[in-house]
Tab-separated table of C-alpha atoms in Angstrom:
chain	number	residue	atom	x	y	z
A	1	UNK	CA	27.478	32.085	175.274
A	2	UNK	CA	29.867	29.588	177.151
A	3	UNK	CA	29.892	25.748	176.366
A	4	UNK	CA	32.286	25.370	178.415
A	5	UNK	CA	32.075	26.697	182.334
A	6	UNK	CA	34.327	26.928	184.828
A	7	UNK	CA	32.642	28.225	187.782
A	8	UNK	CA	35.314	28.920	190.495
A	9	UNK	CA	38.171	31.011	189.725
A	10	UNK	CA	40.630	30.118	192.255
A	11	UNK	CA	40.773	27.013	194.403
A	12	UNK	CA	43.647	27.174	197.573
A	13	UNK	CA	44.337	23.649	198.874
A	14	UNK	CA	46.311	21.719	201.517
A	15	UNK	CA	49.302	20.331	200.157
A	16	UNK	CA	48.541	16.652	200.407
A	17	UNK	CA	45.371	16.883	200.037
A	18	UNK	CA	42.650	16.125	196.959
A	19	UNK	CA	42.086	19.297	194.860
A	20	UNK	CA	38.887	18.507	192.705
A	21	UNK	CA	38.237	21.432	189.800
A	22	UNK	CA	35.252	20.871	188.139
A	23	UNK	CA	33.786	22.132	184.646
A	24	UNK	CA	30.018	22.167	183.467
A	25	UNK	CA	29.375	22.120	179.162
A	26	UNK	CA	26.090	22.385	177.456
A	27	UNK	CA	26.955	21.055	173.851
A	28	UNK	CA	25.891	17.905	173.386
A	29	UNK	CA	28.039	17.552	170.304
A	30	UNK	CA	31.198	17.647	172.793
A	31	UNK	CA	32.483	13.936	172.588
A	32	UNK	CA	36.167	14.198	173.884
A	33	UNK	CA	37.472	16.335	176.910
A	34	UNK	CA	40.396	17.395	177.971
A	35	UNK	CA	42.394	18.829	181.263
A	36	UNK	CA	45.393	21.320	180.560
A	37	UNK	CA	47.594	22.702	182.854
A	38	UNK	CA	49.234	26.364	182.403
A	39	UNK	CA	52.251	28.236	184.606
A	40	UNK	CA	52.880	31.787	184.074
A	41	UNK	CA	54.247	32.408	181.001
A	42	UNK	CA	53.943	29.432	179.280
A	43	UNK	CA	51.395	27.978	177.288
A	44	UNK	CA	48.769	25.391	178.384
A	45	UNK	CA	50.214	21.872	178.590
A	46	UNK	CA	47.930	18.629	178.131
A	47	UNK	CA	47.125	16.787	181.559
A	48	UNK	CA	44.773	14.199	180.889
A	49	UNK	CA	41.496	13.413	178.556
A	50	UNK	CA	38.042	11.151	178.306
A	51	UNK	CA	36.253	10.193	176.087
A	52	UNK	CA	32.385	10.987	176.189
A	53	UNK	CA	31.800	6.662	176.112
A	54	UNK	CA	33.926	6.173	179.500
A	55	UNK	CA	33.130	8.074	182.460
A	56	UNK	CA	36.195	7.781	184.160
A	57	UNK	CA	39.903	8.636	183.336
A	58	UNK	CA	43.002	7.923	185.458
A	59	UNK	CA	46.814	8.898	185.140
A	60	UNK	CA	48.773	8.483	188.276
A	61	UNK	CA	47.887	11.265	190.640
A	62	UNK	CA	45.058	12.491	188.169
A	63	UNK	CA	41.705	10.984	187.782
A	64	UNK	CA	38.653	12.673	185.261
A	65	UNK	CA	35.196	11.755	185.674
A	66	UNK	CA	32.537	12.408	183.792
A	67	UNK	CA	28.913	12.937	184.265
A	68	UNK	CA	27.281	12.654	180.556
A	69	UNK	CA	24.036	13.240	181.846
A	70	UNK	CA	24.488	16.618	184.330
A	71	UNK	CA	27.171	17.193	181.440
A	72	UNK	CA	29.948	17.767	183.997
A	73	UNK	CA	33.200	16.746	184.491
A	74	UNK	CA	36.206	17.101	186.973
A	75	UNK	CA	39.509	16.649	187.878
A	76	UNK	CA	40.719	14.978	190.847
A	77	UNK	CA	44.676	15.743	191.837
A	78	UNK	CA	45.570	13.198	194.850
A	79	UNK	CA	47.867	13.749	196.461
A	80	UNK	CA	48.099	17.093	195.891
A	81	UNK	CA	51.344	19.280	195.514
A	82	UNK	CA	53.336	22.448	195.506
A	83	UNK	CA	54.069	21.930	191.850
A	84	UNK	CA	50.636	22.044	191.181
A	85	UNK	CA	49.813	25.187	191.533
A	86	UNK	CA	48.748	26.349	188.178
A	87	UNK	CA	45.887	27.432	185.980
A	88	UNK	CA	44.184	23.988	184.947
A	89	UNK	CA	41.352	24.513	181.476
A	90	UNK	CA	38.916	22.418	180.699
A	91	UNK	CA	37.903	21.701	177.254
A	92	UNK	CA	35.877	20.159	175.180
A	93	UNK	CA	36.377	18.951	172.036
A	94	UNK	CA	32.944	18.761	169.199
A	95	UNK	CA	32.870	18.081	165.397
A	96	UNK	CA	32.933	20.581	162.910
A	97	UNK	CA	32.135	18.577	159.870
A	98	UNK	CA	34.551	17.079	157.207
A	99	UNK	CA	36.393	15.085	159.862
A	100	UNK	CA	37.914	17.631	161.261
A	101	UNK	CA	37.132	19.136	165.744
A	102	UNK	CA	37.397	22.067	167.680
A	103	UNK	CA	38.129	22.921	170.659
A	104	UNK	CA	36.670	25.138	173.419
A	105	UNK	CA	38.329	26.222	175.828
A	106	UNK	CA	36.736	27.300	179.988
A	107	UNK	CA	38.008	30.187	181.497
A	108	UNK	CA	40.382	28.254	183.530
A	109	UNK	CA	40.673	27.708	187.474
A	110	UNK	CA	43.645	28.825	189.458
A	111	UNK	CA	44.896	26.092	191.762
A	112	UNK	CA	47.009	27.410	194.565
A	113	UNK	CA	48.185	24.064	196.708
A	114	UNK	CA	49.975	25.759	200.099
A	115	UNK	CA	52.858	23.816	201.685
B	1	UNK	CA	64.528	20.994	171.243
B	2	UNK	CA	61.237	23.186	171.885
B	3	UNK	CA	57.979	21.475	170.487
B	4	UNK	CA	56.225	24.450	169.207
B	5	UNK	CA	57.548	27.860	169.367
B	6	UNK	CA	56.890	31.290	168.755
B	7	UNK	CA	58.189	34.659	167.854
B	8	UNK	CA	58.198	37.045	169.027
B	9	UNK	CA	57.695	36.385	173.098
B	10	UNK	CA	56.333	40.256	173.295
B	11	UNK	CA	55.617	42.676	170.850
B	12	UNK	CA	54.920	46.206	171.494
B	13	UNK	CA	53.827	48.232	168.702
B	14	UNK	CA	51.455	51.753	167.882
B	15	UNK	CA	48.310	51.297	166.832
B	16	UNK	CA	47.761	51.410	162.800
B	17	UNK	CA	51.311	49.244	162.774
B	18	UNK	CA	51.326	46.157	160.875
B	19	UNK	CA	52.776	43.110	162.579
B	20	UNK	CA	53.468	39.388	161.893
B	21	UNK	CA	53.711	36.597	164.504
B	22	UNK	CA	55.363	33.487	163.562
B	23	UNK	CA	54.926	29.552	164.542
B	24	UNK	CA	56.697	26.487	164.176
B	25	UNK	CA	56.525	22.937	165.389
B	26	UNK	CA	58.988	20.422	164.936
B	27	UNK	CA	56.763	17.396	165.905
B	28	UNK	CA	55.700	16.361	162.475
B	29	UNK	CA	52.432	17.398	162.973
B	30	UNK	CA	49.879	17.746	160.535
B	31	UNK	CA	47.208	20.609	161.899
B	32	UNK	CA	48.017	23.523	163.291
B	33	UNK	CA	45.928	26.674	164.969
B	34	UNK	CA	46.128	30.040	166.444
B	35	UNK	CA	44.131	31.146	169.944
B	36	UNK	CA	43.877	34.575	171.316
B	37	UNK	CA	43.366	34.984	175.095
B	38	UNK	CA	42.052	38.147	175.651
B	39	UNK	CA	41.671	40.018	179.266
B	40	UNK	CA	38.906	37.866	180.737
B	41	UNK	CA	41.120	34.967	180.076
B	42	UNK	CA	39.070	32.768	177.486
B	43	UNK	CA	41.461	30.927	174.555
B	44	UNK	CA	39.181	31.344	171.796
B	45	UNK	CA	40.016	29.197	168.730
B	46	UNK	CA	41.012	31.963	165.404
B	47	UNK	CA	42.063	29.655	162.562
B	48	UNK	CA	43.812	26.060	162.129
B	49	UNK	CA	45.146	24.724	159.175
B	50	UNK	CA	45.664	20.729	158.140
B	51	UNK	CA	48.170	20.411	156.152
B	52	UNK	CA	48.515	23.254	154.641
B	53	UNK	CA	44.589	24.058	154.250
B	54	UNK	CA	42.325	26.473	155.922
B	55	UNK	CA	39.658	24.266	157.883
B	56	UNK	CA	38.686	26.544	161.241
B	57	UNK	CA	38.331	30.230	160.445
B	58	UNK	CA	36.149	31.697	162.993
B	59	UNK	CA	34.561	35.314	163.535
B	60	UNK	CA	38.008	37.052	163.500
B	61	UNK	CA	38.453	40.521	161.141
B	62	UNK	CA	39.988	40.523	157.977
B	63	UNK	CA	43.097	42.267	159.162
B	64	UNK	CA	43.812	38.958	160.780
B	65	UNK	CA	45.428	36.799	157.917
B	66	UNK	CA	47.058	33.228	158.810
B	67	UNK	CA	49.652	31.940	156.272
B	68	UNK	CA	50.804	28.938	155.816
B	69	UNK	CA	53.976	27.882	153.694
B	70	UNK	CA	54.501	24.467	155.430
B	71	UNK	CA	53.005	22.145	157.344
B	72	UNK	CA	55.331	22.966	159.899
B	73	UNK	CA	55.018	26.714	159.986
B	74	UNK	CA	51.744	28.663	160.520
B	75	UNK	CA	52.426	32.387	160.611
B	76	UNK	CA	50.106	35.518	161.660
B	77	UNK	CA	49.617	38.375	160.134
B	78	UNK	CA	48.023	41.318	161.720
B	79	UNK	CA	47.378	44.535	159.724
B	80	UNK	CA	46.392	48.321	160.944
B	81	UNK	CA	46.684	47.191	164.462
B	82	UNK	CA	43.831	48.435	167.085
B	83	UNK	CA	43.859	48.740	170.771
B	84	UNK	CA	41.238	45.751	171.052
B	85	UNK	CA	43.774	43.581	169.661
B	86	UNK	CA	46.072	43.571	172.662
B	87	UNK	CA	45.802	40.254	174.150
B	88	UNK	CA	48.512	37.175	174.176
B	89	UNK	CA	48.002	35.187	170.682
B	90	UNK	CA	49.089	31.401	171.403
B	91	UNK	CA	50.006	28.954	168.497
B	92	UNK	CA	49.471	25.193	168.436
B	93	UNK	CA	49.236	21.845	166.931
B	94	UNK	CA	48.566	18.818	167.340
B	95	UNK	CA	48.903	15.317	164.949
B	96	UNK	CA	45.450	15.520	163.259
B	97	UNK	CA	42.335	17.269	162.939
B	98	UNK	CA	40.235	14.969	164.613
B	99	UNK	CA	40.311	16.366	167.920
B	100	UNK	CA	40.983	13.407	169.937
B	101	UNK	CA	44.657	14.191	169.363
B	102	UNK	CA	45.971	17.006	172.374
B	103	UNK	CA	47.050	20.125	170.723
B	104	UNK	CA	50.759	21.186	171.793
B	105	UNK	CA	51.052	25.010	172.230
B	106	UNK	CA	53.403	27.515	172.193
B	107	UNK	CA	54.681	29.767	175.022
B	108	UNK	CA	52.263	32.562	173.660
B	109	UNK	CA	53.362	36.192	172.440
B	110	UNK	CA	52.081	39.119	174.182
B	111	UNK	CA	50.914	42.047	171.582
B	112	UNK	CA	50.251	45.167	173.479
B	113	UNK	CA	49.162	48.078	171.437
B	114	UNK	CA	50.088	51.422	172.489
């Protein structure tokens, strides 16, 4: 049972161009997203995050909307580059009583942005 | 000056082995938590700790024990190893338990059982 979808596994881009990777969740506990980036070898690294109130997010060349109502989000990347190229995750963030979150994670989307 | 880090990087081992993974951060954080990512790629959530304290400990088998002697260390401990549990175990943390904090993770360590 995933909360947490990400429906294309791979995603090949123009470099230069907008590279939008989108998730779908169906908890509606979930109250904080996040985008993480991950290279080969490395662990995931934090990219950006909303929270459920706002429904948009932006960080220089990244922008996150979200759609509370068709409970989807999705990351923009504009302009896109080289560098890029990565495994982005999506995930979601709901409470677990006592104060304390978790976290689920989507399978991840492969983002190959050719020169 | 590496935020969260891991050893070993790989670890190759027979099955029935017992094996220990360990996890430090050096950002003064107060939770920390272990993910495996198994071969279809999900990072599925195992245990976190706050300070010390067991708070997440999901659907994992008992031969998977988390210890904690710090708030800065969160080590795993893996007994009578199976082939199932070859997958790459990633550590993080992150300031707080409250989820709106991003969780810094380690490079991962890759446990393939022979």
């Amino acid at each position: 049972d995933q909360q947490v979808k990400q429906n294309s596994p791979s995603l090949s881009v123009q470099e230069g161009r907008i590279s939008i990777l989108n998730c779908d969740y169906t908890n509606s506990m979930f109250d904080y997203f996040l985008w993480y980036k991950k290279y080969p070898a490395e662990g995931p690294t934090f990219l950006i995050s909303i929270s459920s109130i706002k429904d948009k997010n932006e960080d220089g060349r990244f922008t996150v909307f979200l759609n509370k109502s068709a409970k989807h989000l999705s990351l923009h990347i504009v302009p896109s580059q080289p560098g890029d190229s990565a495994v982005y995750f999506c995930a979601a963030s709901a409470p677990i009583g006592a104060g304390s979150y978790q976290l689920t994670f989507g399978k991840g989307t492969k983002l190959s942005v050719i020169p | 000056d590496t935020a969260v880090s891991q050893t070993p990087k790989y670890l190759v081992t027979q099955m029935g082995n017992d094996k220990s993974i360990k996890c430090e951060q050096n950002l003064g954080h107060d939770t920390m938590y272990w993910y495996k990512q198994d071969s279809k790629k999900f990072l599925k959530i195992m245990f976190s700790y706050n300070n010390k304290e067991l708070i997440i400990n999901e659907t994992v088998p008992n031969r998977f024990s988390p210890k904690s002697p710090d708030k800065a260390h969160l080590n795993l401990h893996i007994n009578s190893l199976e082939l199932g549990d070859s997958a790459v175990y990633f550590c993080a943390s992150s300031q707080d338990s409250r989820g709106h904090q991003p969780q810094h993770f380690g490079d991962g360590t890759r446990l393939s059982i022979l």
